[in-house]
Short mmCIF file of C-alpha atoms in Angstrom, two decimals:
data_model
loop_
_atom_site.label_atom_id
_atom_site.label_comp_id
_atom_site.label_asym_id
_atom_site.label_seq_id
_atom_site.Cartn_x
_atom_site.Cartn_y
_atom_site.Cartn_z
CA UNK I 27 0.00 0.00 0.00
CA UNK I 28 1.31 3.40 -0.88
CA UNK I 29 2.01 5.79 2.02
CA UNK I 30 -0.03 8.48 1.75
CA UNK I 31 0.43 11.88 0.74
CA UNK I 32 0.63 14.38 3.30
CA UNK I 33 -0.22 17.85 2.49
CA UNK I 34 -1.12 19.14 6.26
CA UNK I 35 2.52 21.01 6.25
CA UNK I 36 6.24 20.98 5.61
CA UNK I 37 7.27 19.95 8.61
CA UNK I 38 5.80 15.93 8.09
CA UNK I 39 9.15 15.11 6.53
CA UNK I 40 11.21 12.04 6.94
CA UNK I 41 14.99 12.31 6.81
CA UNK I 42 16.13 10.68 3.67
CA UNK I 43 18.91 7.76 3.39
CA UNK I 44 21.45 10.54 2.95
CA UNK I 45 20.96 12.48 5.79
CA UNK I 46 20.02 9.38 7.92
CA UNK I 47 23.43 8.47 7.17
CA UNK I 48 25.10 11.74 7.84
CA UNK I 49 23.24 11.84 11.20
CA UNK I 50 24.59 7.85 12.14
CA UNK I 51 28.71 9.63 11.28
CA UNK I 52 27.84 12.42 13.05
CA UNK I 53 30.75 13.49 15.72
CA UNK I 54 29.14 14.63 18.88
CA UNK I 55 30.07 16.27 22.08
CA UNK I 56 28.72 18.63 24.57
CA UNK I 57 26.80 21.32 23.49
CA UNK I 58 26.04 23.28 26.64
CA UNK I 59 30.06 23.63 26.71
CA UNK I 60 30.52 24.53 23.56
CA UNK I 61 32.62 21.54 22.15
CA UNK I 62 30.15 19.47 20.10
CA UNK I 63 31.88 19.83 16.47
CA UNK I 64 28.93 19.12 14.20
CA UNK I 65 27.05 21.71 15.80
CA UNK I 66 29.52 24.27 15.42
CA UNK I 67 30.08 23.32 12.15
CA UNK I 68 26.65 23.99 11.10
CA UNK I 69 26.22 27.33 13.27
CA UNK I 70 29.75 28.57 11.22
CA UNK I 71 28.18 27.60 8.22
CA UNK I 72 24.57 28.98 9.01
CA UNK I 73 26.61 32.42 9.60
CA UNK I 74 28.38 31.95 6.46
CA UNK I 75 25.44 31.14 4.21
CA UNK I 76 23.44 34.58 5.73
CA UNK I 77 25.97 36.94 6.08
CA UNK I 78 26.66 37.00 9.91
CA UNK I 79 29.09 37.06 12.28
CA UNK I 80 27.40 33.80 14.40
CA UNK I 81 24.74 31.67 14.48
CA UNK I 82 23.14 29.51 17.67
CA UNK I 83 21.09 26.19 16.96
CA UNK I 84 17.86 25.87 18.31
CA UNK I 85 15.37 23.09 18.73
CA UNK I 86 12.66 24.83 17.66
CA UNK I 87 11.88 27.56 15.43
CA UNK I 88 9.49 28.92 18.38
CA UNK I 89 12.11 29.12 21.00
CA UNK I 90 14.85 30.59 18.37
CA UNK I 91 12.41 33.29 17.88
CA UNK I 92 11.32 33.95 21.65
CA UNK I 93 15.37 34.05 22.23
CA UNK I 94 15.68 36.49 19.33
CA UNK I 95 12.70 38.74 20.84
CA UNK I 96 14.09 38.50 24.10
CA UNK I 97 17.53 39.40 23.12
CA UNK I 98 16.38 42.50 21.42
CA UNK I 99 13.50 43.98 24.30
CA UNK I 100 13.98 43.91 27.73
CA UNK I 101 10.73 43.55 30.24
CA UNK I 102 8.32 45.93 29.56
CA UNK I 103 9.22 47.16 25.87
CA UNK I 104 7.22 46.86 22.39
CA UNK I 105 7.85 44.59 19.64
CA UNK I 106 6.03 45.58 16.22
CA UNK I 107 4.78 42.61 14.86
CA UNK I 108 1.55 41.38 11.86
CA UNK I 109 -1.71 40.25 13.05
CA UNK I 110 -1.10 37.10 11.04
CA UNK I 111 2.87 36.42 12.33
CA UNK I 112 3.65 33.08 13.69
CA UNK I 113 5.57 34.70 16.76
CA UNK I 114 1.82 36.61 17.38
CA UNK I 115 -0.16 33.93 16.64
CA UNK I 116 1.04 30.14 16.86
CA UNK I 117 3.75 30.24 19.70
CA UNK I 118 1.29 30.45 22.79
CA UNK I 119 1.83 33.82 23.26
CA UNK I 120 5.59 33.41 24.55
CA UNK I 121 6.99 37.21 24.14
CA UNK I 122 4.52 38.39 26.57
CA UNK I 123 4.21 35.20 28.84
CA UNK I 124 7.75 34.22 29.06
CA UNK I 125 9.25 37.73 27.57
CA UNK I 126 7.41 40.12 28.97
CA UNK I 127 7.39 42.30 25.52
CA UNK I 128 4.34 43.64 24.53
CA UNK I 129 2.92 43.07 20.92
CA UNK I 130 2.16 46.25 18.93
CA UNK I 131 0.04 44.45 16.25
CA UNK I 132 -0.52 45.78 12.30
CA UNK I 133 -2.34 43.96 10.10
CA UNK I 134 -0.61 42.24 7.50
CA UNK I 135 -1.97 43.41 3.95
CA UNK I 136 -3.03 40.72 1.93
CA UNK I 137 0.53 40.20 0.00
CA UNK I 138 1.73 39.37 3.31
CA UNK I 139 3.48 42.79 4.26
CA UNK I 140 2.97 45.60 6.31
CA UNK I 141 2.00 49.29 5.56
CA UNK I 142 4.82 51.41 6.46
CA UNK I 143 2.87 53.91 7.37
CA UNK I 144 0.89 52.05 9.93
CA UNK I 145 3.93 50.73 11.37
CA UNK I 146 5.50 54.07 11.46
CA UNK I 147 2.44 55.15 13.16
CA UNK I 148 2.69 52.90 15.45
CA UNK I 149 6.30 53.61 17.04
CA UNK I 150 5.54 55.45 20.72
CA UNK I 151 6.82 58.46 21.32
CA UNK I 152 9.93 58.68 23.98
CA UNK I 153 6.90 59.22 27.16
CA UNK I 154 6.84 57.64 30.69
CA UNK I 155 3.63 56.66 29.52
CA UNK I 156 4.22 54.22 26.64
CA UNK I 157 6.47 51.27 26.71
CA UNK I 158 9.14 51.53 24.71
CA UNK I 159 8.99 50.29 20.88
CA UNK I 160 12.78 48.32 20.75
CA UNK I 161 11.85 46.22 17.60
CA UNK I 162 9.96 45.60 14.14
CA UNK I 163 9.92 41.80 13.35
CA UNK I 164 8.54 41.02 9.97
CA UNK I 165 8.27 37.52 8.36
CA UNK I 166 9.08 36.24 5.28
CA UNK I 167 7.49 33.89 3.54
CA UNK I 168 4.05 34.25 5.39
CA UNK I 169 1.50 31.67 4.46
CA UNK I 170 3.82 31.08 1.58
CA UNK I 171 4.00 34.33 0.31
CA UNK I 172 7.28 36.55 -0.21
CA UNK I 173 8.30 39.77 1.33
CA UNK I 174 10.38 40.94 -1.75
CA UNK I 175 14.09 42.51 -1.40
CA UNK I 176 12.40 46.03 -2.06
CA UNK I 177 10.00 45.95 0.18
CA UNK I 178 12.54 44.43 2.87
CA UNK I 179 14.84 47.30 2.60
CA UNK I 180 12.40 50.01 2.75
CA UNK I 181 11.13 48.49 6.26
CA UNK I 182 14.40 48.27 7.50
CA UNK I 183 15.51 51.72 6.59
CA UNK I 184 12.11 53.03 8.45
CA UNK I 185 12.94 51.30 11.40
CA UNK I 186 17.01 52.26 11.33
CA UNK I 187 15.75 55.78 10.98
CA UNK I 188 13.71 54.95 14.06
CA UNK I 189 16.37 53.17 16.09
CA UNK I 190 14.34 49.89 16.05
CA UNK I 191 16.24 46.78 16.10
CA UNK I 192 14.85 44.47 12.84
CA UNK I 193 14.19 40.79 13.40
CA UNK I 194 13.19 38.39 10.57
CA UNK I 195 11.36 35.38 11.12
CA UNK I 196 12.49 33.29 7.89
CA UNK I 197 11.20 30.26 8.74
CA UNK I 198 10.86 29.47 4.98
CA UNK I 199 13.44 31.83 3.92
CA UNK I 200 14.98 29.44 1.42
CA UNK I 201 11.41 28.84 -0.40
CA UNK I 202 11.07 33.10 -0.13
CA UNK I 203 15.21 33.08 -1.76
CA UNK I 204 14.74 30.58 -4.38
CA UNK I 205 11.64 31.91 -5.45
CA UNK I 206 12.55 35.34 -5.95
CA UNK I 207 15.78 33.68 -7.87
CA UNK I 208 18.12 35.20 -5.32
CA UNK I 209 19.63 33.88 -1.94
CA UNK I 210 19.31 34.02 1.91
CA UNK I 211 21.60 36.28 2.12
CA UNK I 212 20.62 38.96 -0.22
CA UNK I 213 17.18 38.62 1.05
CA UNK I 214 18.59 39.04 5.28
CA UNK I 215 21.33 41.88 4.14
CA UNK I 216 20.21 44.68 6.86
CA UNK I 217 18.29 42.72 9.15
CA UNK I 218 19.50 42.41 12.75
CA UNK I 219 18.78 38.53 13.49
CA UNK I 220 17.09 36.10 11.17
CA UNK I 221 15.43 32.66 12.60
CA UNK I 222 15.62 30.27 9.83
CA UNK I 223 13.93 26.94 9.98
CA UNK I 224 15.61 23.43 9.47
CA UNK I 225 12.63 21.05 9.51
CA UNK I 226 10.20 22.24 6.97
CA UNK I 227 10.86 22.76 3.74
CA UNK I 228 14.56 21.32 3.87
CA UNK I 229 13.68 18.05 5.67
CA UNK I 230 16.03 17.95 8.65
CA UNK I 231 13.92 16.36 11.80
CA UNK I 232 14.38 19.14 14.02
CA UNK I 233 16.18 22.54 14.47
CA UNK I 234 16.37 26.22 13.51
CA UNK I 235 19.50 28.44 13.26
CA UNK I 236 19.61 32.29 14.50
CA UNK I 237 21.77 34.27 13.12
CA UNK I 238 23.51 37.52 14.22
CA UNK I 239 26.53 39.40 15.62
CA UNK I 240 28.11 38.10 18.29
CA UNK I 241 27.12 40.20 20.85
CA UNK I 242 23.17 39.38 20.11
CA UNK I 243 24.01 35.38 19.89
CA UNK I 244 25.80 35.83 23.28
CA UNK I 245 22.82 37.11 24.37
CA UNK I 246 20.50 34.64 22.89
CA UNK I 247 22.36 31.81 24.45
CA UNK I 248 21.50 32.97 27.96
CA UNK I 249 18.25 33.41 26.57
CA UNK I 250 18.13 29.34 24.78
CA UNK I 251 19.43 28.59 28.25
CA UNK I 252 16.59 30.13 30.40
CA UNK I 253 14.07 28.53 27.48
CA UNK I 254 15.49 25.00 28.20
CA UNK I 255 17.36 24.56 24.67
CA UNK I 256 20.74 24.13 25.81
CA UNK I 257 21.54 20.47 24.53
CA UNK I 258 24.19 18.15 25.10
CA UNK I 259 25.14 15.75 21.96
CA UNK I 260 22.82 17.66 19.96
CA UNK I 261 25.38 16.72 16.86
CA UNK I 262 23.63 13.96 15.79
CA UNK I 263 20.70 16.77 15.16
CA UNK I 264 23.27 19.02 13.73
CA UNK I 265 24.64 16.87 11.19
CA UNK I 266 20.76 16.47 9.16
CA UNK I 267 20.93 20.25 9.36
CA UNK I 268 23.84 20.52 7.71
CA UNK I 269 22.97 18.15 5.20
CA UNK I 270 19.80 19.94 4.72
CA UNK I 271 21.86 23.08 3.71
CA UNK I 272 23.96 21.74 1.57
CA UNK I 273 21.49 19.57 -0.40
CA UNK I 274 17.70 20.37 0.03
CA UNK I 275 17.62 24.37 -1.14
CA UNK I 276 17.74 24.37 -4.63
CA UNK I 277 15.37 21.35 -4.40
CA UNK I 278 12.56 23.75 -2.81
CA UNK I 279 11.86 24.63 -6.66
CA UNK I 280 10.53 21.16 -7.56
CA UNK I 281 7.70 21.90 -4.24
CA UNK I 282 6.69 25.42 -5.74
CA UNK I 283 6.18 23.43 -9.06
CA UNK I 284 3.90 20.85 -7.57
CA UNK I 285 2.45 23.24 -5.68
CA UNK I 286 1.48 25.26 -9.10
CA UNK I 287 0.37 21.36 -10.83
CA UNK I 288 -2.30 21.03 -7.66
CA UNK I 289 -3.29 24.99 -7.72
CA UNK I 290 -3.93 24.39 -11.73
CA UNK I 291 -5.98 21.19 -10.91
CA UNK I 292 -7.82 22.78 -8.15
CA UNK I 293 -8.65 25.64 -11.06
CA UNK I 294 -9.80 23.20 -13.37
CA UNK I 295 -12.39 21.95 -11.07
CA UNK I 296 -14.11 25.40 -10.46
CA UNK I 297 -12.47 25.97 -6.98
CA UNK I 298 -10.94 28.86 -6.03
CA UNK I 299 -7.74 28.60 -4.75
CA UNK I 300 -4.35 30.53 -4.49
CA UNK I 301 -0.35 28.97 -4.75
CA UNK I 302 2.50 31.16 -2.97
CA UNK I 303 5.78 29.28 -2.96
CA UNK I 304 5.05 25.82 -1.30
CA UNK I 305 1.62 26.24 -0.07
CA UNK I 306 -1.78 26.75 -2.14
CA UNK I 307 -4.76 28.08 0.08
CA UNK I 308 -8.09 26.59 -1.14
CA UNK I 309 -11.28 28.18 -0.44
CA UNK I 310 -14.57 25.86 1.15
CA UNK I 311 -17.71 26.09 2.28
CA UNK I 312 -17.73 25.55 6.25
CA UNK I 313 -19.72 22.19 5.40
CA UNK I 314 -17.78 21.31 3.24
CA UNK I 315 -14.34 21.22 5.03
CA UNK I 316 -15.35 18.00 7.59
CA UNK I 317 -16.18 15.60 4.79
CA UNK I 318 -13.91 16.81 2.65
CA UNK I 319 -10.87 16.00 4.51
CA UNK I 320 -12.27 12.78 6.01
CA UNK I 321 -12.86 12.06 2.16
CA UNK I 322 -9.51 12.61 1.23
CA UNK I 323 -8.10 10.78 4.59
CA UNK I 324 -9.82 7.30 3.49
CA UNK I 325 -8.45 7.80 -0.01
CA UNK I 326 -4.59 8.34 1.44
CA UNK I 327 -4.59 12.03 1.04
CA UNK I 328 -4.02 14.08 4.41
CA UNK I 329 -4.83 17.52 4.96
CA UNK I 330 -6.09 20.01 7.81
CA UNK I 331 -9.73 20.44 8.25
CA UNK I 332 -10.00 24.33 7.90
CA UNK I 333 -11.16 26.95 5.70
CA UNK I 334 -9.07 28.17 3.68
CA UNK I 335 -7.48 24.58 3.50
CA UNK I 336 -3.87 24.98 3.08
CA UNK I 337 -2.14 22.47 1.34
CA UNK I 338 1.46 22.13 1.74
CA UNK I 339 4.05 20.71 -0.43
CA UNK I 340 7.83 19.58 0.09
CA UNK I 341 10.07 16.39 -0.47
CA UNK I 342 7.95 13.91 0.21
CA UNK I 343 5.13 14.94 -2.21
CA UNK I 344 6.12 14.01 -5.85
CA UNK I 345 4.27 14.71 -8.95
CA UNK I 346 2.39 11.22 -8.70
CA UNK I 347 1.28 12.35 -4.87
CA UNK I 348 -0.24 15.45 -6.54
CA UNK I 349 -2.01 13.36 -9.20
CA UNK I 350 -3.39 10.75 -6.36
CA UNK I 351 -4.20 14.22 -4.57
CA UNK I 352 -6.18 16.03 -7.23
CA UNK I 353 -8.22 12.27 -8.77
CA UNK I 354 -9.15 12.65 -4.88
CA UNK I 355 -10.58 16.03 -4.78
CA UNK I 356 -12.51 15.26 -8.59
CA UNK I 357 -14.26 12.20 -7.14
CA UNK I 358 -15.29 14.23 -4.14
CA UNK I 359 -16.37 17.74 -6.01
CA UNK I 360 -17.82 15.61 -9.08
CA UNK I 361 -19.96 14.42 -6.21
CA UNK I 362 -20.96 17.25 -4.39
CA UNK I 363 -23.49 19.97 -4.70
CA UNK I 364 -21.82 23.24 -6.28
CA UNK I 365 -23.94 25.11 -3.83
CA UNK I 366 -21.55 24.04 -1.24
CA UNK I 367 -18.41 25.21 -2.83
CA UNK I 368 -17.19 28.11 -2.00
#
């Protein structure tokens, strides 16, 4: 029986033989100390591939971002951030609970960015009363769409002019780089720390990198060690990293192409639905979301049950998974109402 095809995210991935293999070599020693080799070779490489004077491994992409908002703020200051960013929305609320920053939100316009003007706006003025606005953090892609170069600079020089520190959540930086035919590091130049995930798009099993000078990754170790990410022979971890960035980036092109083959399919059924990068965003009927993706679930397809439904590609999708995928979806719409499409 074929596995199925998973399209509930990026992150589902399996390590391949390749990196399983680099991970079984790995060399390993103690992290906390400082002396595991394979994880310093991948946080000198991470700095090398961005542009930076350090890097720090993480375990998560969530704590690598509370470390990087908590290096930034102290207690009591303002963080700039879009209503729809993952730090804001899908990490439990960690810069105020464990932080103590507050969120100034701006709604993210629907390409994903920010109006300048709103954040400018939104920068308190040097008063007892306000906290103090330390940071704009901006993300990039979001929901699969990309914050391009020009855009990027102009926030950055608005917030330089302001004396706000300029964090970058690149989770899926490499799908925003290849994408926009550029890399990482053109697409970071100016910022002051960048997270940048591991275990989506470029298949590692866990881990995100944060880069930055070395004063601000001095301080974001203290602040991975208050978080609980300090790890010991994390090199085994290390190593699939490594492996990822060296051979699963210019790879991220084949997911935006499948991603286009299911938006096209989708299109040819009457359905409205959108592709950025890796991810295509299809639009449902509340009633229609439940059997759909128990439909799709018996027929080995996996998805989240939510409107829009977001379905995800990366390595382990190949063009036959997005054929099985879309035959799936026309045996469900051919049998279903068009009243309760969307």
């Amino acid at each position: 029986m074929a596995p199925p095809v998973d399209l509930r995210s990026d992150t589902v991935t399996r390590p391949s033989p390749g990196m399983r293999e680099a991970m079984l070599r790995a060399e390993v020693g103690d992290d906390v100390f400082g002396d595991d080799p394979s994880v310093n070779r991948l946080q000198a490489r991470a700095a090398e591939i961005f542009g930076f004077e350090a890097a720090l491994f993480f375990p998560s992409g969530t704590q690598s971002n509370l470390a990087a908002l908590m290096s930034h703020c102290q207690r009591g200051d303002e963080a700039i951030v879009g209503s729809e960013a993952h730090s804001y929305r899908y990490e439990a609320g960690g810069l105020a609970v464990l932080g103590s920053i507050q969120p100034q939100v701006v709604a993210n316009r629907a390409d994903g960015s920010l109006d300048l003007a709103e954040v400018e706006s939104a920068i308190k003025p040097d008063d007892p009363h306000f906290p103090t606005t330390r940071l704009l953090a901006l993300e990039n892609t979001i929901t699969g769409r990309v914050l391009p170069r020009k855009y990027l600079a102009e926030a950055i020089a608005l917030a330089t002019r302001k004396g706000l520190a300029v964090h970058l959540d690149g989770a899926r930086i490499f799908n925003a780089a290849v994408h926009e035919g550029t890399t990482a590091r053109e697409l970071c130049a100016g910022f002051d720390s960048v997270s940048a995930c591991l275990s989506k798009g470029l298949g590692a099993p866990v881990g995100t990198v944060l880069v930055g000078s070395a004063a601000f990754i001095g301080r974001a170790k203290r602040a991975r060690k208050i978080l609980g990410g300090g790890m010991r022979q994390a090199g085994v971890l290390a190593a699939a990293g490594l492996y990822a960035l060296e051979n699963n980036v210019a790879r991220l092109a084949v997911d935006h192409e499948n991603a286009a083959r299911l938006a096209q399919g989708l299109a040819a059924l009457g359905l409205k639905a959108t592709r950025n990068t890796n991810m295509v965003l299809l639009q449902l009927a509340p009633e229609s979301v439940a059997p759909l993706a128990e439909h799709l679930r018996k027929n080995g397809v996996l998805v989240q049950p939510r409107s829009p439904m977001r379905l995800v590609t990366h390595l382990d999708v190949d063009t036959a998974g997005i054929e099985r995928a879309l035959a799936a979806l026309r045996a469900f719409f051919g049998a279903v109402p068009r009243s309760t499409m969307a």
